[in-house]
CSV table of C-alpha atoms in Angstrom, one decimal:
chain,number,residue,atom,x,y,z
A,111,MET,CA,84.9,109.6,54.9
A,112,GLN,CA,85.6,108.1,58.7
A,113,ILE,CA,85.1,105.1,60.3
A,114,ASP,CA,84.3,104.2,63.9
A,115,ILE,CA,84.3,99.7,64.6
A,116,ASP,CA,83.8,99.0,68.1
A,117,PRO,CA,84.5,95.4,68.3
A,118,GLY,CA,83.4,94.2,71.2
A,119,GLU,CA,83.3,92.0,73.6
A,120,PRO,CA,85.6,89.1,72.6
A,121,VAL,CA,83.9,85.2,72.7
A,122,LEU,CA,86.4,83.4,74.9
A,123,PHE,CA,87.3,79.9,74.9
A,124,ASP,CA,83.9,77.9,77.4
A,125,THR,CA,84.3,74.1,76.7
A,126,ILE,CA,87.3,72.6,75.4
A,127,SER,CA,86.8,68.9,74.7
A,128,VAL,CA,89.7,66.6,72.8
A,129,LEU,CA,88.3,63.1,72.7
A,130,VAL,CA,90.3,59.9,71.7
A,131,HIS,CA,88.4,56.9,71.7
A,132,GLY,CA,89.3,53.2,71.6
A,133,ALA,CA,93.1,52.1,70.8
A,134,GLY,CA,95.0,55.3,71.5
A,135,ALA,CA,93.4,56.7,74.1
A,136,GLY,CA,96.0,56.9,76.3
A,137,ASP,CA,98.6,57.5,74.1
A,138,ALA,CA,101.0,60.4,74.9
A,139,VAL,CA,100.6,62.0,72.1
A,140,PHE,CA,97.6,62.8,71.9
A,141,GLU,CA,97.3,64.2,75.1
A,142,ARG,CA,99.7,66.4,74.4
A,143,ILE,CA,97.8,68.1,71.8
A,144,ALA,CA,94.7,67.9,73.9
A,145,ALA,CA,96.8,70.1,76.8
A,146,ALA,CA,97.6,72.5,73.4
A,147,PRO,CA,98.3,76.1,75.3
A,148,SER,CA,96.4,78.1,73.0
A,149,LEU,CA,93.1,76.1,73.8
A,150,ARG,CA,92.3,77.5,77.9
A,151,LYS,CA,89.3,78.4,79.0
A,152,GLY,CA,89.2,81.9,79.4
A,153,GLU,CA,91.1,82.8,76.8
A,154,ARG,CA,90.4,84.6,73.2
A,155,LEU,CA,89.0,82.6,70.1
A,156,GLU,CA,91.3,82.0,67.9
A,157,HIS,CA,89.6,80.1,64.9
A,158,ALA,CA,93.7,79.1,63.7
A,159,ALA,CA,94.3,77.5,67.2
A,160,TYR,CA,91.0,75.3,66.5
A,161,GLU,CA,92.0,74.9,63.4
A,162,LYS,CA,95.6,73.6,64.3
A,163,VAL,CA,94.5,71.2,66.5
A,164,LYS,CA,92.0,69.2,64.3
A,165,SER,CA,94.9,69.1,61.5
A,166,ASP,CA,97.7,68.3,64.6
A,167,LEU,CA,95.2,65.0,65.6
A,168,GLN,CA,95.3,63.7,62.3
A,169,LEU,CA,98.6,64.2,61.5
A,170,ALA,CA,99.7,62.4,64.7
A,171,ALA,CA,97.5,59.7,63.9
A,172,ALA,CA,99.0,59.1,60.3
A,173,THR,CA,102.8,59.9,62.2
A,174,TYR,CA,102.5,57.2,65.1
A,175,GLY,CA,100.4,54.8,62.9
A,176,TYR,CA,96.8,54.7,63.5
A,177,LEU,CA,96.3,54.4,59.8
A,178,ASP,CA,93.2,54.0,60.1
A,179,ALA,CA,92.4,57.2,61.7
A,180,ARG,CA,88.3,59.2,62.3
A,181,LEU,CA,87.9,62.7,63.0
A,182,LEU,CA,84.0,62.1,63.9
A,183,ARG,CA,83.6,65.0,65.4
A,184,SER,CA,84.9,68.5,65.0
A,185,GLU,CA,83.1,71.2,65.6
A,186,LEU,CA,84.1,75.2,66.7
A,187,GLN,CA,80.0,76.3,68.4
A,188,VAL,CA,79.9,80.2,69.2
A,189,ASP,CA,77.1,82.0,71.0
A,190,PRO,CA,78.3,85.5,70.2
A,191,ALA,CA,75.5,86.7,72.8
A,192,ALA,CA,77.2,85.1,75.9
A,193,HIS,CA,80.8,85.7,74.0
A,194,ARG,CA,82.0,82.0,74.1
A,195,ALA,CA,83.0,79.4,72.3
A,196,ALA,CA,83.0,75.4,72.4
A,197,CYS,CA,85.3,73.3,70.9
A,198,ILE,CA,85.2,69.8,70.2
A,199,TRP,CA,86.6,67.2,68.6
A,200,ASN,CA,85.6,63.0,68.7
A,201,LEU,CA,88.8,61.2,67.4
A,202,ILE,CA,88.6,57.4,66.8
A,203,PRO,CA,92.6,56.5,66.1
A,204,GLY,CA,91.9,53.2,64.9
A,205,THR,CA,94.8,50.1,66.4
A,206,LEU,CA,98.0,50.4,65.3
A,207,PRO,CA,99.3,47.7,62.9
A,208,LEU,CA,101.8,45.2,64.4
A,209,ARG,CA,105.3,46.0,64.5
A,210,GLY,CA,108.7,43.9,63.8
A,211,HIS,CA,106.8,41.2,61.7
A,212,ASN,CA,107.7,39.9,58.7
A,213,HIS,CA,104.8,38.6,56.3
């Protein structure tokens, strides 16, 4: 038995949106994640890269003290006919706890 598979055209990243709202909006840790080299317009869709950004956002929030962080939106939209994908994340980190105060 011989099976021929034609994978066709790859699906490429078309839209990549990492939005961080509130107190952490300008935090460099989130900006580094948003600039991840595996997520560039025109690059081949890799689901693992999408999941890594999602995980990195949540881990960075917890690691850097944004204990009330909520990932409001984590969405991968694929248009197979157009061979395009959109990745959208919306994170609200919440506020950082005050440091250096003893209660």
